[in-house]
Short mmCIF file of C-alpha atoms in Angstrom, two decimals:
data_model
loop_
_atom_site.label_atom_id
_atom_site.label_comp_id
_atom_site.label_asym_id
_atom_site.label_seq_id
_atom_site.Cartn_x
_atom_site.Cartn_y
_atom_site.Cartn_z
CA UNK A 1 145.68 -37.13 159.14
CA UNK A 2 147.26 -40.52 158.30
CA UNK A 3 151.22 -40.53 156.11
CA UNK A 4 152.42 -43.08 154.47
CA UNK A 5 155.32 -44.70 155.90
CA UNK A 6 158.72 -45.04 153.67
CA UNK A 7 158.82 -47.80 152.35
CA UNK A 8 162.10 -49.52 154.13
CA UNK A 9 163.25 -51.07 151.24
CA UNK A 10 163.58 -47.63 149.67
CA UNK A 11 165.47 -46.04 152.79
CA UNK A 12 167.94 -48.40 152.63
CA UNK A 13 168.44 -48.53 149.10
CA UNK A 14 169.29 -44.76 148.78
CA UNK A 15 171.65 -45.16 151.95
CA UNK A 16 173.72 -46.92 150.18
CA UNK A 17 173.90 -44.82 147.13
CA UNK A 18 176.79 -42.73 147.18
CA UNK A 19 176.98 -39.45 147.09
CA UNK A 20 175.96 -37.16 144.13
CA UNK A 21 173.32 -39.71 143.14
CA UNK A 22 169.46 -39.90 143.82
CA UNK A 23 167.16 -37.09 143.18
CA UNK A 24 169.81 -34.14 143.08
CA UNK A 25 172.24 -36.14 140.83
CA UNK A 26 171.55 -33.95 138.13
CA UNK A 27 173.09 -31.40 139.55
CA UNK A 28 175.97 -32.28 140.71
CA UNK A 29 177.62 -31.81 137.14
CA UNK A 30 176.54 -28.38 136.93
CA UNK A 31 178.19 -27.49 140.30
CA UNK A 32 181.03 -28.86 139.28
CA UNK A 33 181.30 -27.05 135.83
CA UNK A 34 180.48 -24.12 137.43
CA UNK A 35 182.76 -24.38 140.11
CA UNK A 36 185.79 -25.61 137.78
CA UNK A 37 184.67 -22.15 135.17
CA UNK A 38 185.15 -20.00 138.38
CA UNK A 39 188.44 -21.35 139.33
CA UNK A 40 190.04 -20.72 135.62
CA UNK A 41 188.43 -17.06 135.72
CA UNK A 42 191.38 -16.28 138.89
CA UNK A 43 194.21 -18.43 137.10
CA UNK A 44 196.80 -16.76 135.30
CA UNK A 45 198.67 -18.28 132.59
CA UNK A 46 201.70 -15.60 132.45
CA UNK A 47 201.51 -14.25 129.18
CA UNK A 48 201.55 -10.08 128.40
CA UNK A 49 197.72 -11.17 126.70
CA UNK A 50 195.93 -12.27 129.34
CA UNK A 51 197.92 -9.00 131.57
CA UNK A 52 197.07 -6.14 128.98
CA UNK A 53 193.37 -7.20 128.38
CA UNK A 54 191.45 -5.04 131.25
CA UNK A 55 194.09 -2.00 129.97
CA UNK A 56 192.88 -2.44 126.51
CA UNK A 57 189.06 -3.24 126.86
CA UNK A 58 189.48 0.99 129.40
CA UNK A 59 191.29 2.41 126.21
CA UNK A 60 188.10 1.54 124.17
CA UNK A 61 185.90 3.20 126.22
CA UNK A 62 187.78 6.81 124.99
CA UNK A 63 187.87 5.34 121.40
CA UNK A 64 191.44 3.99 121.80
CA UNK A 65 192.50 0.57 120.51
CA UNK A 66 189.52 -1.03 118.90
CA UNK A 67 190.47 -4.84 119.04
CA UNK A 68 188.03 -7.44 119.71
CA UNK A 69 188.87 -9.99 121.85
CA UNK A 70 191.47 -8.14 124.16
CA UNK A 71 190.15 -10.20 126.97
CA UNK A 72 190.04 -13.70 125.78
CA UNK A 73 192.82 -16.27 127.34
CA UNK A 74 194.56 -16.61 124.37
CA UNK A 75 195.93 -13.98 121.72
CA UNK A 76 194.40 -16.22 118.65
CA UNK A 77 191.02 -14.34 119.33
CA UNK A 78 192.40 -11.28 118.63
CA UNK A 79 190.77 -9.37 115.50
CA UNK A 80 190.75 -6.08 114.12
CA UNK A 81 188.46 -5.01 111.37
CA UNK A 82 187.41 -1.61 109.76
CA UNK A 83 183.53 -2.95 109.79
CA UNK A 84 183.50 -3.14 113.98
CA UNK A 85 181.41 -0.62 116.03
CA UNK A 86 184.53 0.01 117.69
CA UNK A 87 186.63 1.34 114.87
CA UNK A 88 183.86 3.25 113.50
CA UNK A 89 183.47 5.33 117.18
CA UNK A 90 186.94 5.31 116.79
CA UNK A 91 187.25 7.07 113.17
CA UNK A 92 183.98 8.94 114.18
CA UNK A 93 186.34 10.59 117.37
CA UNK A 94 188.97 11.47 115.06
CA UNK A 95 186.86 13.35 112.57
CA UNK A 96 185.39 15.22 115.81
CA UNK A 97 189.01 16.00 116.91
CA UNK A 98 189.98 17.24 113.86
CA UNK A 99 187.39 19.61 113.60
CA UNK A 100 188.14 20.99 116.91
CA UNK A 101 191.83 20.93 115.89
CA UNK A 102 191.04 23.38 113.08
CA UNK A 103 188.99 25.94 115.02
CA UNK A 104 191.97 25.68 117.69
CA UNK A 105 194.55 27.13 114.41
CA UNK A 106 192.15 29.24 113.53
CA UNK A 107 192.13 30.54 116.80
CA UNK A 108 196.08 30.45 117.07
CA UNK A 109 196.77 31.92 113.91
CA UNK A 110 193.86 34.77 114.57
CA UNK A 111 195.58 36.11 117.52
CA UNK A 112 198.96 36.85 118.67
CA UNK A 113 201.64 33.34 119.14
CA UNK A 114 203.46 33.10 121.71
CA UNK A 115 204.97 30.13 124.10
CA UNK A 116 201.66 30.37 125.80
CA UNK A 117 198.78 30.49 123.29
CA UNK A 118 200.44 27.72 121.55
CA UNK A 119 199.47 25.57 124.04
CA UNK A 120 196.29 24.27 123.17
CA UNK A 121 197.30 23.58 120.25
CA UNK A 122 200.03 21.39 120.98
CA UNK A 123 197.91 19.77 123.22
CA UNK A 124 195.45 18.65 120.69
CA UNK A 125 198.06 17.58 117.54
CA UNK A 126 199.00 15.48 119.78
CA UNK A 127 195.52 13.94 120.68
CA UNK A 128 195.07 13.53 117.17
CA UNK A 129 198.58 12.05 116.80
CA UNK A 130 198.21 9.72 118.80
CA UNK A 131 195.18 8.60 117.94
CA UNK A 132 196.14 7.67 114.41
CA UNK A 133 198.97 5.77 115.70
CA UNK A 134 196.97 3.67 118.50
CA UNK A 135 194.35 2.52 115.09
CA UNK A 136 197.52 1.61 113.65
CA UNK A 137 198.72 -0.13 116.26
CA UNK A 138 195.21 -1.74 116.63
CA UNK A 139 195.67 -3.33 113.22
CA UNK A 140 199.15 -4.56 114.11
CA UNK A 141 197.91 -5.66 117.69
CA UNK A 142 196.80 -9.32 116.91
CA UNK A 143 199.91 -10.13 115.16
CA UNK A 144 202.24 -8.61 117.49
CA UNK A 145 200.41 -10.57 120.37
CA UNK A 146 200.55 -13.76 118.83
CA UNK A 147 204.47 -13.23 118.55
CA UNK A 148 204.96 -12.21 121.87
CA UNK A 149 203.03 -15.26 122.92
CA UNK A 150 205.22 -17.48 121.16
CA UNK A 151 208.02 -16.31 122.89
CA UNK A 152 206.55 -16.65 125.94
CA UNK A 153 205.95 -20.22 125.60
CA UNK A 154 209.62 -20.89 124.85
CA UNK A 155 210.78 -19.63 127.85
CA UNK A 156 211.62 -20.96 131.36
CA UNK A 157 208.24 -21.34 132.80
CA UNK A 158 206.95 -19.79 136.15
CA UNK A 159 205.67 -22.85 138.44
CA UNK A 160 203.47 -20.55 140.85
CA UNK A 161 200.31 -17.96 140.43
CA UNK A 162 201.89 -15.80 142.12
CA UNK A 163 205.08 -15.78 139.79
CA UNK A 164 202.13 -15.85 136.96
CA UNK A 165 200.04 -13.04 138.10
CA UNK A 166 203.34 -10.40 139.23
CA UNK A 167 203.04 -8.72 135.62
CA UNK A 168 199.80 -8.56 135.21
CA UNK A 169 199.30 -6.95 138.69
CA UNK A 170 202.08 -4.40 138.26
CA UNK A 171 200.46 -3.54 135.11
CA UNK A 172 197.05 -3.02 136.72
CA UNK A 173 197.96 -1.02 139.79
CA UNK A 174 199.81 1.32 137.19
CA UNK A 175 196.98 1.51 135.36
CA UNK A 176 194.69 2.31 137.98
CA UNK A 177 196.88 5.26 139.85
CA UNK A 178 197.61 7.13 136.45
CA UNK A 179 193.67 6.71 135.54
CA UNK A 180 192.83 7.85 139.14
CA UNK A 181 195.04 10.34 139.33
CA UNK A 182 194.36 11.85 135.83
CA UNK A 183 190.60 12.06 137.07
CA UNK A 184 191.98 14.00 140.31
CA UNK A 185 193.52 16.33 138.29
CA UNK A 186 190.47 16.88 135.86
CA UNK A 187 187.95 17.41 138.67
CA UNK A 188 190.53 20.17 139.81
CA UNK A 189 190.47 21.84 136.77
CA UNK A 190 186.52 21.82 136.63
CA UNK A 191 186.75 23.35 139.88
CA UNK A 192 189.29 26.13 139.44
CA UNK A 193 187.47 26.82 135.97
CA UNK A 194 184.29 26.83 137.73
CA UNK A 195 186.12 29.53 140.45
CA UNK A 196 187.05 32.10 137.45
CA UNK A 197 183.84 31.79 135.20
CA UNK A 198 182.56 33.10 138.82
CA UNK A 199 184.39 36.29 138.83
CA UNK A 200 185.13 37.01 135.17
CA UNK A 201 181.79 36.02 134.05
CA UNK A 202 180.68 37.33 130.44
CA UNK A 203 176.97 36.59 130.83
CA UNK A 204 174.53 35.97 133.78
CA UNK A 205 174.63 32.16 132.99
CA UNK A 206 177.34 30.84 135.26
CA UNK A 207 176.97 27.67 133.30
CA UNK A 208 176.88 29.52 129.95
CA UNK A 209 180.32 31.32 131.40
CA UNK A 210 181.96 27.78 132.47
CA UNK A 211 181.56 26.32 128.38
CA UNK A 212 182.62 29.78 127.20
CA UNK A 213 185.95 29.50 129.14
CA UNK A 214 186.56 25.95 128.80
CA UNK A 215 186.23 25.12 124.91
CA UNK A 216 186.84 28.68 123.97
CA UNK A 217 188.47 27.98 120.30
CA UNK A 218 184.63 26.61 119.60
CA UNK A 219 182.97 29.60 120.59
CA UNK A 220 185.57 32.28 118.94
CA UNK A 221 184.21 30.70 115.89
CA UNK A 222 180.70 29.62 116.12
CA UNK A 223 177.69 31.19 118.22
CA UNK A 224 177.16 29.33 121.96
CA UNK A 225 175.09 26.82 121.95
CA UNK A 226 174.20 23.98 124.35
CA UNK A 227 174.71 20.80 122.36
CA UNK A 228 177.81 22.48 121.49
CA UNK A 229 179.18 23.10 124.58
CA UNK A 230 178.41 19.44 125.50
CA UNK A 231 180.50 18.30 122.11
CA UNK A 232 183.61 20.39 123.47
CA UNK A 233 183.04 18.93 127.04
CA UNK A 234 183.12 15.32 126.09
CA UNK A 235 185.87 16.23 123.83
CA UNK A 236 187.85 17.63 126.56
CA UNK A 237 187.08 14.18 129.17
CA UNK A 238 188.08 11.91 125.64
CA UNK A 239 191.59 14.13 125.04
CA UNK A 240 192.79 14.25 128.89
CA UNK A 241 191.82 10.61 128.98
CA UNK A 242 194.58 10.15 125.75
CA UNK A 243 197.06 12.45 126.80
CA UNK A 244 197.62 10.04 129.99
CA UNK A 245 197.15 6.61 128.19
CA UNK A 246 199.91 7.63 125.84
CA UNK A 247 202.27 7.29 129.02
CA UNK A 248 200.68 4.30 130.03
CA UNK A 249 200.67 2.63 127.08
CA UNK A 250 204.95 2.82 127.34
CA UNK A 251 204.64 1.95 130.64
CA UNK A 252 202.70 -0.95 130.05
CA UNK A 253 204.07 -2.10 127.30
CA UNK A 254 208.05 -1.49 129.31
CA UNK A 255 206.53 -3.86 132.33
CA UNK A 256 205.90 -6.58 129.88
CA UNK A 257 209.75 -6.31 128.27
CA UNK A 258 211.31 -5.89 131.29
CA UNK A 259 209.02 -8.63 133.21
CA UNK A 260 210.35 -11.22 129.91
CA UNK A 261 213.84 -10.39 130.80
CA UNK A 262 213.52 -10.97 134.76
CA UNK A 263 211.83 -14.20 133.67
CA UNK A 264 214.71 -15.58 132.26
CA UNK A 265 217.26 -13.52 134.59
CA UNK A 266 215.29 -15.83 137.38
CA UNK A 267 216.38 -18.76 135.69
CA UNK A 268 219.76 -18.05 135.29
CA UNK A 269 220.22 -17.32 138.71
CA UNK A 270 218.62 -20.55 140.09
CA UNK A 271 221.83 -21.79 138.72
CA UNK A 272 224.47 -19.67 139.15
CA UNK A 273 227.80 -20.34 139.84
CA UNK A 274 227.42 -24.21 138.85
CA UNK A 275 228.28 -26.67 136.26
CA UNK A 276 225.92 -26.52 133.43
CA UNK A 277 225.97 -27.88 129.96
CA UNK A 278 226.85 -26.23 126.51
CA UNK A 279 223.24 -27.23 125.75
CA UNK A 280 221.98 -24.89 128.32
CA UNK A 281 223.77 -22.25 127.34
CA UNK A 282 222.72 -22.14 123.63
CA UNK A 283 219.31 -22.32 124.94
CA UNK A 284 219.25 -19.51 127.04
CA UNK A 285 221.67 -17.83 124.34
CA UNK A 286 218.52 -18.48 121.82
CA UNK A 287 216.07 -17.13 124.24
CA UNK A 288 217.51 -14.16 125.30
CA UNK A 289 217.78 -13.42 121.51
CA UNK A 290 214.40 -13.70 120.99
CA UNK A 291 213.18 -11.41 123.82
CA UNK A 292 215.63 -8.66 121.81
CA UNK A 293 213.99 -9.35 118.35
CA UNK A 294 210.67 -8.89 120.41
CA UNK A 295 211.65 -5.31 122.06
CA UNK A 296 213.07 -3.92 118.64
CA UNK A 297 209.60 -5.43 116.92
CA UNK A 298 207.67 -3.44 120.01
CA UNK A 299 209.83 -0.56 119.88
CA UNK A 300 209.10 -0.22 115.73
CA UNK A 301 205.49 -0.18 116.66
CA UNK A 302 205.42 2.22 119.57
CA UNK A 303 208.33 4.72 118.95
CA UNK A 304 206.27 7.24 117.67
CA UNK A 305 203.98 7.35 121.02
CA UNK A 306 206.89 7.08 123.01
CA UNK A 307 208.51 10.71 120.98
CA UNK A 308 205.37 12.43 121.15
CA UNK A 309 204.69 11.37 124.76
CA UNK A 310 208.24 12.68 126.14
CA UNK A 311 208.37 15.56 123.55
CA UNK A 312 204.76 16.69 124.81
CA UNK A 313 205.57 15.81 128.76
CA UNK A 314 208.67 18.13 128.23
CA UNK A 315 206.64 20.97 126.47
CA UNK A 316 203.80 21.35 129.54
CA UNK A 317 206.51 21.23 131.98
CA UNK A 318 208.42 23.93 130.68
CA UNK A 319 205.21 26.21 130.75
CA UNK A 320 203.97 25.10 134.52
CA UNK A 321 206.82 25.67 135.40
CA UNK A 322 207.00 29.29 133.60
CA UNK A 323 203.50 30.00 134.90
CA UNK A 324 204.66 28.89 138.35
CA UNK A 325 206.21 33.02 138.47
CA UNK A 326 202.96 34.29 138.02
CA UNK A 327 200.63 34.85 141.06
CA UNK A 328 197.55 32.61 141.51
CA UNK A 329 194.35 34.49 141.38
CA UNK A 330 192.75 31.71 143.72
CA UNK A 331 193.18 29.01 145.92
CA UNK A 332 191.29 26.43 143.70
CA UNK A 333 194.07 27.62 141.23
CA UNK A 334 196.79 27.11 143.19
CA UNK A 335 195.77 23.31 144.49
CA UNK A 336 195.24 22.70 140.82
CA UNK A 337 198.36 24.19 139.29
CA UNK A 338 200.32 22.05 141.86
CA UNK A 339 198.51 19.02 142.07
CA UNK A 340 199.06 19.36 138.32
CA UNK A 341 202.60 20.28 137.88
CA UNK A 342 204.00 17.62 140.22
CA UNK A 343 201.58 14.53 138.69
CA UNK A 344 203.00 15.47 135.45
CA UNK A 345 206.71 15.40 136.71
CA UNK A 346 206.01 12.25 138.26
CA UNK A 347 204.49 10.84 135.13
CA UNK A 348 207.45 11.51 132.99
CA UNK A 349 209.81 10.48 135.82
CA UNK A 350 207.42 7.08 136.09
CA UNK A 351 207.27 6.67 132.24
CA UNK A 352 211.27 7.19 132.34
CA UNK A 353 212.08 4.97 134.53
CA UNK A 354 209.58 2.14 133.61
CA UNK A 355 211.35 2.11 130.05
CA UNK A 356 214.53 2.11 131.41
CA UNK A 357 214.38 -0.97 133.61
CA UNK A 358 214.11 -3.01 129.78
CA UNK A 359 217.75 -1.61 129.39
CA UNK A 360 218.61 -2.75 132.76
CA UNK A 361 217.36 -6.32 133.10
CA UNK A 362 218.61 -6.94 129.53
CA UNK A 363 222.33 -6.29 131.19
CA UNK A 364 221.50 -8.35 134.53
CA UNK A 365 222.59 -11.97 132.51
CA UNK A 366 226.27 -10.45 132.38
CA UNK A 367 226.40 -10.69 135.95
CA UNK A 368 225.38 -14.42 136.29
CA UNK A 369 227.96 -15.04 133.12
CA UNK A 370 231.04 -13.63 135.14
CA UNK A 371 229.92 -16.34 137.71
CA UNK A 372 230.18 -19.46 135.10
CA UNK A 373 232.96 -22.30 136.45
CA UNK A 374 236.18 -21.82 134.36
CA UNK A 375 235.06 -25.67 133.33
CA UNK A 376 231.79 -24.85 132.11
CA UNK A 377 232.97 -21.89 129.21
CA UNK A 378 232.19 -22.62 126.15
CA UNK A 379 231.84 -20.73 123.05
CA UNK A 380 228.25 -20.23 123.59
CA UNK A 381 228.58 -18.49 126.92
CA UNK A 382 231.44 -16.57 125.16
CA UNK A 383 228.84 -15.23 122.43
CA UNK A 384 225.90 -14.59 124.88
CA UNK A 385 228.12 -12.12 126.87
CA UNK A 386 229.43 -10.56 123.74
CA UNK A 387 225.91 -9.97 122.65
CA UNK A 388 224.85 -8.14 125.91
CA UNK A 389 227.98 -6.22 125.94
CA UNK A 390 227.84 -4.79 122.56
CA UNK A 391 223.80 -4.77 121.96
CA UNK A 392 221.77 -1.61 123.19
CA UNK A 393 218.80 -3.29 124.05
CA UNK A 394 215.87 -0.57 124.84
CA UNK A 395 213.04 1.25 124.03
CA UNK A 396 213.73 4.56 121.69
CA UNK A 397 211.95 7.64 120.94
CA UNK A 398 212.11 6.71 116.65
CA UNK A 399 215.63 6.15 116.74
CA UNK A 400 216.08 9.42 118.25
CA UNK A 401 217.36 8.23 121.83
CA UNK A 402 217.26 5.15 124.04
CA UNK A 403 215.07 5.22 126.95
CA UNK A 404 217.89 4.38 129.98
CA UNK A 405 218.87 5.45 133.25
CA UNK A 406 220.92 8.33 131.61
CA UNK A 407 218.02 9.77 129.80
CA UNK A 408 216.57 10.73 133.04
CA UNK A 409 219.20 13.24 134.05
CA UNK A 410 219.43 14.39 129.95
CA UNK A 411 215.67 15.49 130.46
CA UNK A 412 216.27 17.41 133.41
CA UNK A 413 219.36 19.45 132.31
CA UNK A 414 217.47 20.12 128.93
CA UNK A 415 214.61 21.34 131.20
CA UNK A 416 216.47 23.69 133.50
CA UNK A 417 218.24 24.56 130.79
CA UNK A 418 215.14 26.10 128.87
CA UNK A 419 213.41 26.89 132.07
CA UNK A 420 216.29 29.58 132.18
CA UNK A 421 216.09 30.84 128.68
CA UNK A 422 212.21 31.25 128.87
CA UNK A 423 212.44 32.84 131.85
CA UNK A 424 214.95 36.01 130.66
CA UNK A 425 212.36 36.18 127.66
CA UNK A 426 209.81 36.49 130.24
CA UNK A 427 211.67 39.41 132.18
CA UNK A 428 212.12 41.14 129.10
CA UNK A 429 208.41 40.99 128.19
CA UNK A 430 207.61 42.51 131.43
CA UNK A 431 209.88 44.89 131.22
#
């Protein structure tokens, strides 16, 4: 079989092309768009946006916070309308929540109240609480955004991804444990509900048993059915899935505060203790003010979550703690109550603490103020260090109280304290 031989004109014509060109040249700009696309999906520009997007697009899953464009780079693409699939599953939940809300009263009110029995019903106000709040908060979401990003960009810039990316991976990783551990918990409560349908079983169908006992205020009411007991299931997965965002949102929400403070506490102490102008003073003066007008603008919007989420922590603790005297009828129980009782504790400890580091790092420039050459005071340094002295800068509970350091021991005397009343009432039932 005879080839044809290159033709050596040809050969050395295309070694001398450089490289990219000849018959793959066409290429070669695709590669490169694809490879520069790649490298901006793993950059991080900084801002509380770009950190809270991943958060926002898991809380719409459960019919939470229907925004679109949570995950776009910048907050300008944010938009909230009453005509998006979203909102409607949204408004469709709540309509299905507040149906089982009313069989739960009917229930409460048909039997006898007590600390107890109230329970599931101050479980689900709050579900349904919340829930008008967050689609409030949805509509307020792209405006809010856009203001936080502006103060973002007037502040002293991080020069590294991995100064960039700190928030947005703290916000993550608490994202992920409280989501991880609030499935933990739920798969223990399938289980130790699965354990007494077993032994106090009202039918022969141990499945039939498991509904029964798990969305009981449907089935006081209204015969069992299957599709039924499938509507009070996914009901059940969509509430526990609420009751934990509502701590995560603060949490969230406290990172992003407290991570705009430290960014401009890093600044100041890159120069502490030297000579700097008025000019820089007034700056950071200006700045520091802004970050304020920002937490009382967040704090307006999220107060309410914030008082329902501590008022509601402190509730369930006081009963796990009161049914912590009973016996447990079960093993499965007693992994669950546990596992249960100590991830809530830690929760409201987390969510505590979280909201109280915006207190602290708003007092941390005080401490690089006392440090300012006797040369360099001016009357600008003189009014930034009144303003942290006499402002309370921190997240509140509407007004109510101020999320700080102090609040953490408040919350346990005022449990320990009721812990002890509830349990002489308890005594006395028995008695």
């Amino acid at each position: 079989m005879i080839g044809h031989a290159p033709n050596k004109l040809t050969c050395q014509c295309r070694a001398h092309l450089p490289f990219g060109c000849g018959p793959n040249m066409r290429f070669l700009p695709k590669l490169e768009q694809l490879s520069y696309k790649t490298r901006e999906q793993f950059m991080y520009n900084g801002s509380f946006h770009e950190a809270v997007g991943s958060v926002l697009l898991t809380a719409q899953c459960f019919a939470l916070m229907p925004v679109r464009g949570v995950t776009a780079k910048h907050p300008s693409s944010l938009r909230f309308s009453w005509r998006y699939v979203r909102t409607c599953c949204c408004l469709l939940f709540m309509a299905s929540m507040l149906i089982n809300l009313s069989l739960t009263i009917y229930k409460v009110l048909n039997g006898s109240i007590t600390f107890n029995s109230i329970r599931p019903l101050i479980f689900k106000s709050c579900i349904f609480l919340v829930c008008g709040k967050a689609l409030s908060l949805a509509r307020q979401w792209p405006d809010l955004m856009m203001k936080w990003y502006q103060i973002e960009q007037d502040l002293p810039q991080y020069q590294t991804q991995l100064e960039k990316r700190r928030m947005a991976q703290t916000i993550r990783m608490v994202m992920l444990v409280g989501m991880m551990l609030s499935f933990a918990e739920h798969l223990l409560s399938i289980v130790s509900a699965i354990n007494y349908a077993a032994f106090c079983n009202r039918t022969d169908d141990p499945i039939r048993n498991f509904f029964e006992l798990t969305n009981d205020e449907i089935f006081y009411v209204l015969n069992y059915s299957a599709p039924l007991a499938l509507w009070g299931k996914l009901q059940n997965v969509y509430s526990t899935f609420i009751w934990n965002y509502m701590d995560i949102l603060v949490m969230i929400v406290s990172i992003g505060l407290a991570s705009k403070f430290r960014q401009l506490n890093d600044n100041l102490l890159k120069f502490k203790g030297l000579h700097m102008a008025a000019a820089y003073w007034s700056e950071r003066r200006i700045q520091y003010r802004n970050i304020c007008t920002l937490c009382s603008t967040m704090d307006d919007a999220i107060s309410f979550i914030t008082i329902i989420s501590f008022s509601n922590n402190l509730y369930f603790i006081c009963v796990q703690l009161l049914r912590s005297l009973n016996t447990m009828p079960s093993v499965a129980h007693t992994v669950y109550f546990y596992f249960s009782l100590f991830f809530l504790i830690g929760r409201t400890l987390a969510v505590s603490l979280y909201a109280a580091s915006v207190h602290d790092e708003s007092r941390r420039p005080l401490r690089y103020l006392r440090c300012v050459p006797k040369e360099s005071w001016c009357p600008d340094t003189m009014r930034f260090a009144e303003e942290i002295t006499s402002d309370m800068v921190a997240l509140s509970g509407m007004k109510f109280f101020n999320l700080t350091r102090k609040l953490v021991l408040s919350v346990a005397g005022t449990i320990v304290t009721y812990e002890l009343v509830l349990i002489q009432f308890h005594e006395d039932q028995d008695l």
